[in-house]
Amino acid sequence: MALLSAVKLWLALVVGGLILVVTLNIVADPLDVYRVVHAEGFNVIKPKVDSYSRLSKPMQVQRRQAKLLVMGSSRAEYGIPMTHSALGDSVYSYTMSGTNIYHTMRFFQHAVAQSEVKELVLGLDFFMFNSHAIEGLDAEDILAVTANNDINTAFKMNQWLKTLLSLDMFKISMKTLSRQKIKYQRFDELGNMTLKNITDYPTEFSHVQTVYAHKVWSECKGELFEFQRGDGSGDTFHYLQRILTLANDNNIKVTLYISGSHAYLWEMLDYMGLWSKFEDWKTQLSALADRYPEVPLWDFSGYHAYSVEVVPQNGEGGMQWYMDASHFLPRLGSKMLAQMFQQSSDGFGVLLNSGMMAAHLQGIREAQGIYRQGLPVAVKNAQKAIAQVA
């Protein structure tokens, strides 16, 4: 009898604990995916959602049913303002920090299967196409379809398990309820990442250059930046082609653009010995886009009036166009959108096609040479030193 009572007590505690976990997770809603409760001062601020964007954003797409999605890396996540008039009213920033083209394909497949998406604006970054950096996706089981576009019948159950029955999520729910201050907000309502407050630009620029040189491009140090592995696997252009084909089959309008970064990052790319590979990447992108006449491909990279903005020293104020060496600010993203959607143009950005690539790439090289002539020797030496770090 005593044993039976102990078992009953244990079961009651387990069931009660599960009910507590589920209740808190759905009420606090730390990933903003259920909206059962959404109250100012209680759970509107989501302080940890940025660490779980590969779980939260696919579920956001299901909930929001946005007609236009912006996809890409953190450059779009920070810099493409979803409130811009060119994008319309039914929009969402379905962007992921550090994403690659395979992950982007998988998340797009999910969006097509689970939402009413009619238009895609896709930002392309060079680092997204290194086949040696294509890793498995932890979120595969919460997506509505497999990589082969077969139905995943268990995806919603997996979403519930990871967001409601998770002790890890329980801890985040507790933090959500205790950190309802604007300084803890990581994303805005439409999926844009909250901008960082930069006060020391030289240090921030140097840090970002170092990260790209030895982490984001880490495989490249061994001459291993390849669009397809030697055994034929991981064809990154094939993943992009699958995105374009899926969009075409579902009457989804696509606009492609190559992201811009500050000239400091392009200098680092060259110092790492990747410039010719970068040019090859653009050439292959243009050739692929040519096969989809309704898909424009814009190039906002290179050495133009915005990317050569002077990096202020401490105490000299902020920057107008860039947050760091990699990420452009929303005011520059607004200019990109205005160009792509023909609202206005100041000559920023180039619409690419295969026939003009040679001249376009040569023009960037010439602008690079002019930029280097005016670049302080101290800056040149610092960037070269970063590139040479083992």
C-alpha positions as a Markdown table, in Angstrom:
| # | Residue | x | y | z |
|---|---|---|---|---|
| 1 | Met | 0.0 | 0.0 | 0.0 |
| 2 | Ala | 2.8 | 2.4 | 0.9 |
| 3 | Leu | 4.5 | 1.6 | -2.4 |
| 4 | Leu | 1.3 | 2.3 | -4.4 |
| 5 | Ser | 0.9 | 5.6 | -2.6 |
| 6 | Ala | 4.5 | 6.5 | -3.4 |
| 7 | Val | 4.0 | 5.7 | -7.1 |
| 8 | Lys | 0.8 | 7.8 | -7.2 |
| 9 | Leu | 2.6 | 10.7 | -5.5 |
| 10 | Trp | 5.5 | 10.4 | -8.0 |
| 11 | Leu | 3.1 | 10.3 | -11.0 |
| 12 | Ala | 1.2 | 13.3 | -9.6 |
| 13 | Leu | 4.4 | 15.2 | -9.2 |
| 14 | Val | 5.5 | 14.3 | -12.8 |
| 15 | Val | 2.2 | 15.2 | -14.3 |
| 16 | Gly | 2.0 | 18.4 | -12.2 |
| 17 | Gly | 5.5 | 19.3 | -13.3 |
| 18 | Leu | 4.7 | 18.8 | -17.0 |
| 19 | Ile | 1.6 | 20.9 | -16.6 |
| 20 | Leu | 3.6 | 23.6 | -15.0 |
| 21 | Val | 6.3 | 23.6 | -17.7 |
| 22 | Val | 3.7 | 23.6 | -20.6 |
| 23 | Thr | 1.6 | 26.3 | -18.9 |
| 24 | Leu | 4.5 | 28.6 | -18.3 |
| 25 | Asn | 6.0 | 28.1 | -21.8 |
| 26 | Ile | 2.7 | 28.9 | -23.5 |
| 27 | Val | 1.9 | 31.9 | -21.3 |
| 28 | Ala | 5.4 | 33.4 | -21.3 |
| 29 | Asp | 5.8 | 32.4 | -25.0 |
| 30 | Pro | 9.5 | 33.2 | -25.1 |
| 31 | Leu | 9.8 | 32.7 | -28.9 |
| 32 | Asp | 6.6 | 34.6 | -29.7 |
| 33 | Val | 5.0 | 31.8 | -31.6 |
| 34 | Tyr | 1.7 | 31.2 | -29.8 |
| 35 | Arg | 0.4 | 34.7 | -28.7 |
| 36 | Val | -2.1 | 33.1 | -26.2 |
| 37 | Val | -0.9 | 35.9 | -23.9 |
| 38 | His | 0.8 | 39.1 | -25.3 |
| 39 | Ala | 0.8 | 41.9 | -22.8 |
| 40 | Glu | 3.1 | 44.9 | -22.3 |
| 41 | Gly | 5.2 | 44.6 | -19.2 |
| 42 | Phe | 4.5 | 40.9 | -19.0 |
| 43 | Asn | 5.9 | 39.0 | -22.0 |
| 44 | Val | 6.2 | 41.3 | -25.0 |
| 45 | Ile | 10.0 | 41.6 | -24.7 |
| 46 | Lys | 11.7 | 38.3 | -25.8 |
| 47 | Pro | 15.3 | 38.5 | -24.5 |
| 48 | Lys | 16.5 | 35.1 | -25.7 |
| 49 | Val | 14.7 | 34.6 | -29.0 |
| 50 | Asp | 17.8 | 35.4 | -31.1 |
| 51 | Ser | 19.4 | 32.2 | -29.8 |
| 52 | Tyr | 16.5 | 30.2 | -31.2 |
| 53 | Ser | 15.7 | 31.9 | -34.5 |
| 54 | Arg | 15.9 | 28.6 | -36.4 |
| 55 | Leu | 13.1 | 27.3 | -34.3 |
| 56 | Ser | 11.1 | 30.5 | -33.8 |
| 57 | Lys | 11.1 | 31.9 | -37.3 |
| 58 | Pro | 9.7 | 28.9 | -39.2 |
| 59 | Met | 6.9 | 28.9 | -36.6 |
| 60 | Gln | 6.5 | 32.7 | -37.1 |
| 61 | Val | 6.0 | 32.1 | -40.8 |
| 62 | Gln | 3.2 | 29.7 | -40.1 |
| 63 | Arg | 1.5 | 32.1 | -37.7 |
| 64 | Arg | 1.9 | 35.3 | -39.6 |
| 65 | Gln | 1.1 | 34.1 | -43.2 |
| 66 | Ala | 3.0 | 37.0 | -44.7 |
| 67 | Lys | 2.8 | 37.5 | -48.4 |
| 68 | Leu | 6.3 | 38.8 | -48.8 |
| 69 | Leu | 9.4 | 37.3 | -47.1 |
| 70 | Val | 12.9 | 38.7 | -46.9 |
| 71 | Met | 15.5 | 35.9 | -46.5 |
| 72 | Gly | 19.3 | 36.0 | -46.1 |
| 73 | Ser | 21.9 | 36.4 | -43.4 |
| 74 | Ser | 22.3 | 38.8 | -40.6 |
| 75 | Arg | 23.1 | 41.5 | -43.1 |
| 76 | Ala | 19.4 | 41.4 | -44.2 |
| 77 | Glu | 18.3 | 40.7 | -40.6 |
| 78 | Tyr | 19.8 | 44.0 | -39.5 |
| 79 | Gly | 19.8 | 46.1 | -42.6 |
| 80 | Ile | 16.6 | 45.5 | -44.7 |
| 81 | Pro | 13.8 | 47.5 | -43.0 |
| 82 | Met | 10.6 | 45.6 | -43.2 |
| 83 | Thr | 8.6 | 48.8 | -42.8 |
| 84 | His | 9.8 | 50.2 | -46.2 |
| 85 | Ser | 6.9 | 51.1 | -48.5 |
| 86 | Ala | 8.4 | 49.0 | -51.4 |
| 87 | Leu | 7.6 | 45.8 | -49.5 |
| 88 | Gly | 3.9 | 46.3 | -48.7 |
| 89 | Asp | 2.0 | 45.5 | -45.6 |
| 90 | Ser | 2.1 | 41.7 | -45.3 |
| 91 | Val | 5.8 | 41.1 | -44.7 |
| 92 | Tyr | 8.2 | 39.3 | -42.5 |
| 93 | Ser | 12.0 | 39.1 | -42.1 |
| 94 | Tyr | 12.6 | 35.4 | -42.4 |
| 95 | Thr | 16.3 | 36.0 | -42.1 |
| 96 | Met | 18.9 | 33.9 | -40.1 |
| 97 | Ser | 22.2 | 35.0 | -38.7 |
| 98 | Gly | 25.1 | 32.9 | -40.1 |
| 99 | Thr | 22.8 | 31.0 | -42.5 |
| 100 | Asn | 24.1 | 29.2 | -45.6 |
| 101 | Ile | 22.3 | 28.5 | -48.9 |
| 102 | Tyr | 21.3 | 25.0 | -47.9 |
| 103 | His | 19.6 | 26.2 | -44.7 |
| 104 | Thr | 17.9 | 29.0 | -46.7 |
| 105 | Met | 16.5 | 26.5 | -49.2 |
| 106 | Arg | 15.2 | 24.3 | -46.3 |
| 107 | Phe | 13.5 | 27.2 | -44.6 |
| 108 | Phe | 12.0 | 28.4 | -47.9 |
| 109 | Gln | 10.6 | 24.9 | -48.6 |
| 110 | His | 8.9 | 25.1 | -45.2 |
| 111 | Ala | 7.4 | 28.6 | -46.0 |
| 112 | Val | 6.0 | 27.4 | -49.3 |
| 113 | Ala | 4.4 | 24.4 | -47.6 |
| 114 | Gln | 3.0 | 26.3 | -44.7 |
| 115 | Ser | 2.2 | 29.9 | -45.7 |
| 116 | Glu | 0.7 | 32.1 | -48.4 |
| 117 | Val | 4.0 | 33.6 | -49.6 |
| 118 | Lys | 3.8 | 35.3 | -53.0 |
| 119 | Glu | 7.1 | 37.1 | -53.1 |
| 120 | Leu | 10.7 | 36.5 | -51.9 |
| 121 | Val | 13.5 | 39.0 | -51.6 |
| 122 | Leu | 16.7 | 37.0 | -51.1 |
| 123 | Gly | 20.0 | 38.4 | -50.0 |
| 124 | Leu | 23.1 | 36.4 | -51.2 |
| 125 | Asp | 26.4 | 36.5 | -49.4 |
| 126 | Phe | 29.6 | 34.9 | -50.5 |
| 127 | Phe | 30.2 | 32.9 | -47.3 |
| 128 | Met | 26.8 | 31.2 | -47.8 |
| 129 | Phe | 28.1 | 29.2 | -50.7 |
| 130 | Asn | 31.2 | 27.5 | -49.2 |
| 131 | Ser | 30.3 | 23.8 | -49.5 |
| 132 | His | 32.7 | 22.9 | -46.8 |
| 133 | Ala | 30.7 | 25.1 | -44.3 |
| 134 | Ile | 27.4 | 23.4 | -45.2 |
| 135 | Glu | 26.4 | 21.5 | -42.0 |
| 136 | Gly | 23.3 | 19.7 | -41.0 |
| 137 | Leu | 20.4 | 21.7 | -39.8 |
| 138 | Asp | 19.2 | 21.1 | -36.2 |
| 139 | Ala | 15.8 | 22.3 | -37.1 |
| 140 | Glu | 15.1 | 19.7 | -39.8 |
| 141 | Asp | 12.5 | 17.9 | -37.8 |
| 142 | Ile | 10.4 | 21.0 | -37.2 |
| 143 | Leu | 10.0 | 21.8 | -40.9 |
| 144 | Ala | 6.9 | 20.8 | -42.8 |
| 145 | Val | 8.8 | 19.0 | -45.6 |
| 146 | Thr | 12.0 | 17.1 | -46.0 |
| 147 | Ala | 14.9 | 18.2 | -48.2 |
| 148 | Asn | 13.3 | 16.1 | -51.0 |
| 149 | Asn | 10.0 | 18.0 | -50.5 |
| 150 | Asp | 8.3 | 15.0 | -48.9 |
| 151 | Ile | 5.7 | 15.7 | -46.2 |
| 152 | Asn | 7.0 | 15.6 | -42.6 |
| 153 | Thr | 3.9 | 14.4 | -40.8 |
| 154 | Ala | 5.5 | 14.9 | -37.4 |
| 155 | Phe | 6.7 | 18.5 | -37.7 |
| 156 | Lys | 4.0 | 20.1 | -35.6 |
| 157 | Met | 4.5 | 17.5 | -32.8 |
| 158 | Asn | 8.2 | 18.2 | -32.9 |
| 159 | Gln | 7.5 | 21.9 | -32.7 |
| 160 | Trp | 5.3 | 21.4 | -29.6 |
| 161 | Leu | 7.8 | 19.2 | -27.9 |
| 162 | Lys | 10.6 | 21.7 | -28.4 |
| 163 | Thr | 8.6 | 24.8 | -27.4 |
| 164 | Leu | 6.2 | 23.5 | -24.8 |
| 165 | Leu | 7.7 | 20.4 | -23.2 |
| 166 | Ser | 11.2 | 21.6 | -23.0 |
| 167 | Leu | 12.9 | 22.4 | -19.7 |
| 168 | Asp | 15.4 | 24.6 | -21.6 |
| 169 | Met | 12.4 | 26.6 | -22.9 |
| 170 | Phe | 11.1 | 26.7 | -19.3 |
| 171 | Lys | 14.3 | 28.5 | -18.2 |
| 172 | Ile | 14.0 | 30.9 | -21.1 |
| 173 | Ser | 10.3 | 31.5 | -20.1 |
| 174 | Met | 11.5 | 32.5 | -16.6 |
| 175 | Lys | 14.0 | 34.9 | -18.1 |
| 176 | Thr | 11.3 | 36.3 | -20.4 |
| 177 | Leu | 9.1 | 37.2 | -17.5 |
| 178 | Ser | 11.9 | 38.8 | -15.5 |
| 179 | Arg | 13.5 | 40.9 | -18.3 |
| 180 | Gln | 10.7 | 43.1 | -19.6 |
| 181 | Lys | 12.9 | 46.1 | -20.4 |
| 182 | Ile | 13.5 | 47.4 | -23.9 |
| 183 | Lys | 17.2 | 46.9 | -23.6 |
| 184 | Tyr | 16.6 | 43.2 | -23.7 |
| 185 | Gln | 14.6 | 43.2 | -27.0 |
| 186 | Arg | 16.4 | 41.3 | -29.7 |
| 187 | Phe | 13.9 | 41.4 | -32.6 |
| 188 | Asp | 11.3 | 43.9 | -33.6 |
| 189 | Glu | 7.7 | 42.9 | -34.5 |
| 190 | Leu | 8.6 | 42.1 | -38.2 |
| 191 | Gly | 11.6 | 40.0 | -37.5 |
| 192 | Asn | 14.4 | 42.6 | -37.9 |
| 193 | Met | 17.3 | 42.3 | -35.4 |
| 194 | Thr | 17.7 | 45.2 | -33.0 |
| 195 | Leu | 20.7 | 47.3 | -33.9 |
| 196 | Lys | 23.8 | 47.1 | -31.8 |
| 197 | Asn | 25.0 | 50.3 | -30.0 |
| 198 | Ile | 28.5 | 50.8 | -31.3 |
| 199 | Thr | 30.7 | 53.3 | -29.5 |
| 200 | Asp | 34.2 | 52.1 | -30.4 |
| 201 | Tyr | 34.1 | 51.7 | -34.2 |
| 202 | Pro | 37.8 | 50.8 | -34.8 |
| 203 | Thr | 37.6 | 47.9 | -32.4 |
| 204 | Glu | 34.3 | 46.7 | -33.7 |
| 205 | Phe | 35.5 | 46.8 | -37.3 |
| 206 | Ser | 38.8 | 45.0 | -36.4 |
| 207 | His | 36.8 | 42.4 | -34.5 |
| 208 | Val | 34.4 | 41.7 | -37.4 |
| 209 | Gln | 37.3 | 41.5 | -39.9 |
| 210 | Thr | 39.1 | 39.0 | -37.7 |
| 211 | Val | 35.9 | 36.9 | -37.3 |
| 212 | Tyr | 35.4 | 36.7 | -41.1 |
| 213 | Ala | 39.0 | 36.0 | -41.8 |
| 214 | His | 39.4 | 33.2 | -39.3 |
| 215 | Lys | 36.0 | 31.8 | -38.5 |
| 216 | Val | 33.4 | 32.8 | -41.2 |
| 217 | Trp | 36.0 | 32.0 | -43.9 |
| 218 | Ser | 38.0 | 29.6 | -41.7 |
| 219 | Glu | 37.9 | 26.8 | -44.2 |
| 220 | Cys | 39.3 | 29.1 | -46.8 |
| 221 | Lys | 42.8 | 29.3 | -45.1 |
| 222 | Gly | 43.4 | 25.8 | -46.5 |
| 223 | Glu | 42.3 | 26.8 | -50.0 |
| 224 | Leu | 39.0 | 24.9 | -49.2 |
| 225 | Phe | 36.5 | 27.5 | -50.3 |
| 226 | Glu | 34.6 | 25.5 | -52.9 |
| 227 | Phe | 31.1 | 25.7 | -54.3 |
| 228 | Gln | 31.0 | 22.0 | -54.6 |
| 229 | Arg | 33.0 | 19.4 | -52.7 |
| 230 | Gly | 35.5 | 17.2 | -54.5 |
| 231 | Asp | 33.3 | 14.1 | -54.2 |
| 232 | Gly | 30.4 | 16.0 | -56.0 |
| 233 | Ser | 28.3 | 16.6 | -52.9 |
| 234 | Gly | 27.2 | 19.9 | -51.5 |
| 235 | Asp | 26.6 | 21.8 | -54.8 |
| 236 | Thr | 25.7 | 25.2 | -53.3 |
| 237 | Phe | 24.5 | 26.7 | -56.6 |
| 238 | His | 22.2 | 23.7 | -57.0 |
| 239 | Tyr | 20.5 | 24.7 | -53.7 |
| 240 | Leu | 19.9 | 28.2 | -55.0 |
| 241 | Gln | 18.5 | 26.7 | -58.2 |
| 242 | Arg | 16.1 | 24.6 | -56.2 |
| 243 | Ile | 14.9 | 27.8 | -54.5 |
| 244 | Leu | 14.3 | 29.4 | -57.8 |
| 245 | Thr | 12.6 | 26.4 | -59.3 |
| 246 | Leu | 10.3 | 26.0 | -56.3 |
| 247 | Ala | 9.4 | 29.7 | -56.5 |
| 248 | Asn | 8.7 | 29.4 | -60.2 |
| 249 | Asp | 6.5 | 26.3 | -59.7 |
| 250 | Asn | 4.5 | 28.2 | -57.1 |
| 251 | Asn | 4.2 | 31.5 | -58.9 |
| 252 | Ile | 6.3 | 33.3 | -56.3 |
| 253 | Lys | 8.1 | 36.4 | -57.5 |
| 254 | Val | 11.8 | 36.5 | -56.6 |
| 255 | Thr | 14.3 | 39.3 | -56.3 |
| 256 | Leu | 17.9 | 38.4 | -55.7 |
| 257 | Tyr | 20.6 | 40.8 | -54.5 |
| 258 | Ile | 24.3 | 40.5 | -53.5 |
| 259 | Ser | 24.7 | 42.2 | -50.1 |
| 260 | Gly | 27.0 | 45.1 | -49.6 |
| 261 | Ser | 29.5 | 45.5 | -46.9 |
| 262 | His | 32.0 | 48.1 | -45.9 |
| 263 | Ala | 35.2 | 48.3 | -48.1 |
| 264 | Tyr | 37.2 | 47.1 | -45.1 |
| 265 | Leu | 35.6 | 43.7 | -45.4 |
| 266 | Trp | 36.3 | 43.5 | -49.2 |
| 267 | Glu | 39.9 | 44.3 | -48.5 |
| 268 | Met | 40.1 | 41.5 | -46.0 |
| 269 | Leu | 38.5 | 39.1 | -48.6 |
| 270 | Asp | 41.3 | 40.0 | -51.0 |
| 271 | Tyr | 44.0 | 39.7 | -48.4 |
| 272 | Met | 42.7 | 36.2 | -47.7 |
| 273 | Gly | 43.3 | 35.3 | -51.3 |
| 274 | Leu | 39.6 | 34.9 | -52.2 |
| 275 | Trp | 39.0 | 37.8 | -54.6 |
| 276 | Ser | 39.1 | 35.7 | -57.8 |
| 277 | Lys | 36.8 | 33.1 | -56.1 |
| 278 | Phe | 34.5 | 36.0 | -55.2 |
| 279 | Glu | 34.4 | 37.2 | -58.8 |
| 280 | Asp | 33.8 | 33.6 | -60.0 |
| 281 | Trp | 30.9 | 33.4 | -57.5 |
| 282 | Lys | 29.3 | 36.5 | -59.0 |
| 283 | Thr | 29.8 | 35.2 | -62.5 |
| 284 | Gln | 28.1 | 31.9 | -61.8 |
| 285 | Leu | 25.2 | 33.7 | -59.9 |
| 286 | Ser | 24.6 | 35.8 | -63.0 |
| 287 | Ala | 24.7 | 32.8 | -65.3 |
| 288 | Leu | 22.1 | 31.0 | -63.1 |
| 289 | Ala | 19.9 | 34.1 | -62.9 |
| 290 | Asp | 20.0 | 34.3 | -66.7 |
| 291 | Arg | 18.1 | 31.0 | -66.8 |
| 292 | Tyr | 15.2 | 32.7 | -64.9 |
| 293 | Pro | 14.4 | 35.9 | -66.9 |
| 294 | Glu | 11.8 | 37.1 | -64.4 |
| 295 | Val | 14.4 | 37.0 | -61.6 |
| 296 | Pro | 16.5 | 40.2 | -61.3 |
| 297 | Leu | 19.9 | 39.9 | -59.7 |
| 298 | Trp | 21.3 | 43.1 | -58.1 |
| 299 | Asp | 24.9 | 43.7 | -56.9 |
| 300 | Phe | 25.4 | 46.2 | -54.0 |
| 301 | Ser | 28.9 | 45.0 | -53.2 |
| 302 | Gly | 32.2 | 46.6 | -54.1 |
| 303 | Tyr | 33.7 | 50.1 | -53.7 |
| 304 | His | 31.0 | 52.7 | -54.0 |
| 305 | Ala | 30.3 | 56.0 | -52.3 |
| 306 | Tyr | 28.6 | 54.3 | -49.3 |
| 307 | Ser | 31.0 | 51.4 | -48.7 |
| 308 | Val | 34.1 | 53.6 | -48.5 |
| 309 | Glu | 32.6 | 55.6 | -45.6 |
| 310 | Val | 35.3 | 56.8 | -43.2 |
| 311 | Val | 35.5 | 54.8 | -40.0 |
| 312 | Pro | 35.4 | 57.3 | -37.2 |
| 313 | Gln | 37.9 | 57.2 | -34.3 |
| 314 | Asn | 36.6 | 57.1 | -30.8 |
| 315 | Gly | 34.7 | 60.3 | -29.9 |
| 316 | Glu | 34.3 | 61.3 | -33.6 |
| 317 | Gly | 30.6 | 60.3 | -33.8 |
| 318 | Gly | 28.7 | 57.5 | -35.4 |
| 319 | Met | 28.4 | 56.1 | -38.9 |
| 320 | Gln | 25.7 | 56.9 | -41.4 |
| 321 | Trp | 25.7 | 53.7 | -43.5 |
| 322 | Tyr | 27.4 | 50.8 | -41.6 |
| 323 | Met | 27.2 | 49.3 | -38.1 |
| 324 | Asp | 30.4 | 47.4 | -38.6 |
| 325 | Ala | 32.6 | 46.0 | -41.4 |
| 326 | Ser | 29.9 | 43.5 | -42.4 |
| 327 | His | 26.5 | 45.0 | -41.6 |
| 328 | Phe | 24.9 | 47.9 | -43.4 |
| 329 | Leu | 22.3 | 50.0 | -41.6 |
| 330 | Pro | 18.6 | 50.2 | -42.5 |
| 331 | Arg | 19.0 | 53.6 | -44.1 |
| 332 | Leu | 21.3 | 52.0 | -46.7 |
| 333 | Gly | 18.9 | 49.0 | -46.9 |
| 334 | Ser | 16.2 | 51.5 | -47.7 |
| 335 | Lys | 18.2 | 52.8 | -50.7 |
| 336 | Met | 18.7 | 49.2 | -51.9 |
| 337 | Leu | 15.0 | 48.5 | -51.7 |
| 338 | Ala | 14.2 | 51.8 | -53.5 |
| 339 | Gln | 16.5 | 50.8 | -56.3 |
| 340 | Met | 15.3 | 47.2 | -56.6 |
| 341 | Phe | 11.7 | 48.2 | -56.6 |
| 342 | Gln | 12.2 | 51.2 | -58.9 |
| 343 | Gln | 11.0 | 53.8 | -56.4 |
| 344 | Ser | 14.1 | 55.9 | -56.9 |
| 345 | Ser | 17.7 | 55.6 | -58.0 |
| 346 | Asp | 21.0 | 57.4 | -57.2 |
| 347 | Gly | 23.1 | 55.0 | -59.3 |
| 348 | Phe | 23.7 | 52.7 | -56.3 |
| 349 | Gly | 23.5 | 49.0 | -57.3 |
| 350 | Val | 24.0 | 47.3 | -60.6 |
| 351 | Leu | 21.5 | 44.9 | -62.3 |
| 352 | Leu | 23.6 | 42.0 | -63.5 |
| 353 | Asn | 23.5 | 39.8 | -66.5 |
| 354 | Ser | 26.2 | 37.5 | -68.0 |
| 355 | Gly | 26.9 | 39.8 | -70.9 |
| 356 | Met | 28.2 | 42.6 | -68.8 |
| 357 | Met | 30.0 | 40.7 | -66.0 |
| 358 | Ala | 33.5 | 41.2 | -67.4 |
| 359 | Ala | 33.2 | 45.0 | -67.5 |
| 360 | His | 31.4 | 45.1 | -64.2 |
| 361 | Leu | 34.1 | 43.1 | -62.4 |
| 362 | Gln | 36.8 | 45.2 | -64.0 |
| 363 | Gly | 35.1 | 48.4 | -62.8 |
| 364 | Ile | 35.1 | 47.1 | -59.2 |
| 365 | Arg | 38.8 | 46.3 | -59.5 |
| 366 | Glu | 39.5 | 49.9 | -60.7 |
| 367 | Ala | 37.5 | 51.4 | -57.9 |
| 368 | Gln | 39.4 | 49.1 | -55.5 |
| 369 | Gly | 42.7 | 50.5 | -56.7 |
| 370 | Ile | 41.5 | 54.1 | -56.3 |
| 371 | Tyr | 40.3 | 53.3 | -52.8 |
| 372 | Arg | 43.6 | 51.8 | -51.7 |
| 373 | Gln | 45.5 | 54.9 | -52.8 |
| 374 | Gly | 43.7 | 57.0 | -50.2 |
| 375 | Leu | 43.6 | 54.4 | -47.4 |
| 376 | Pro | 45.9 | 55.2 | -44.5 |
| 377 | Val | 49.0 | 53.1 | -44.3 |
| 378 | Ala | 48.1 | 52.2 | -40.7 |
| 379 | Val | 44.8 | 50.8 | -41.7 |
| 380 | Lys | 46.4 | 48.7 | -44.5 |
| 381 | Asn | 49.0 | 47.3 | -42.2 |
| 382 | Ala | 46.4 | 46.4 | -39.6 |
| 383 | Gln | 44.2 | 44.6 | -42.1 |
| 384 | Lys | 47.1 | 42.7 | -43.5 |
| 385 | Ala | 48.2 | 41.7 | -40.0 |
| 386 | Ile | 44.7 | 40.3 | -39.3 |
| 387 | Ala | 44.8 | 38.3 | -42.4 |
| 388 | Gln | 48.2 | 36.8 | -41.5 |
| 389 | Val | 47.1 | 35.6 | -38.0 |
| 390 | Ala | 47.4 | 31.8 | -37.8 |
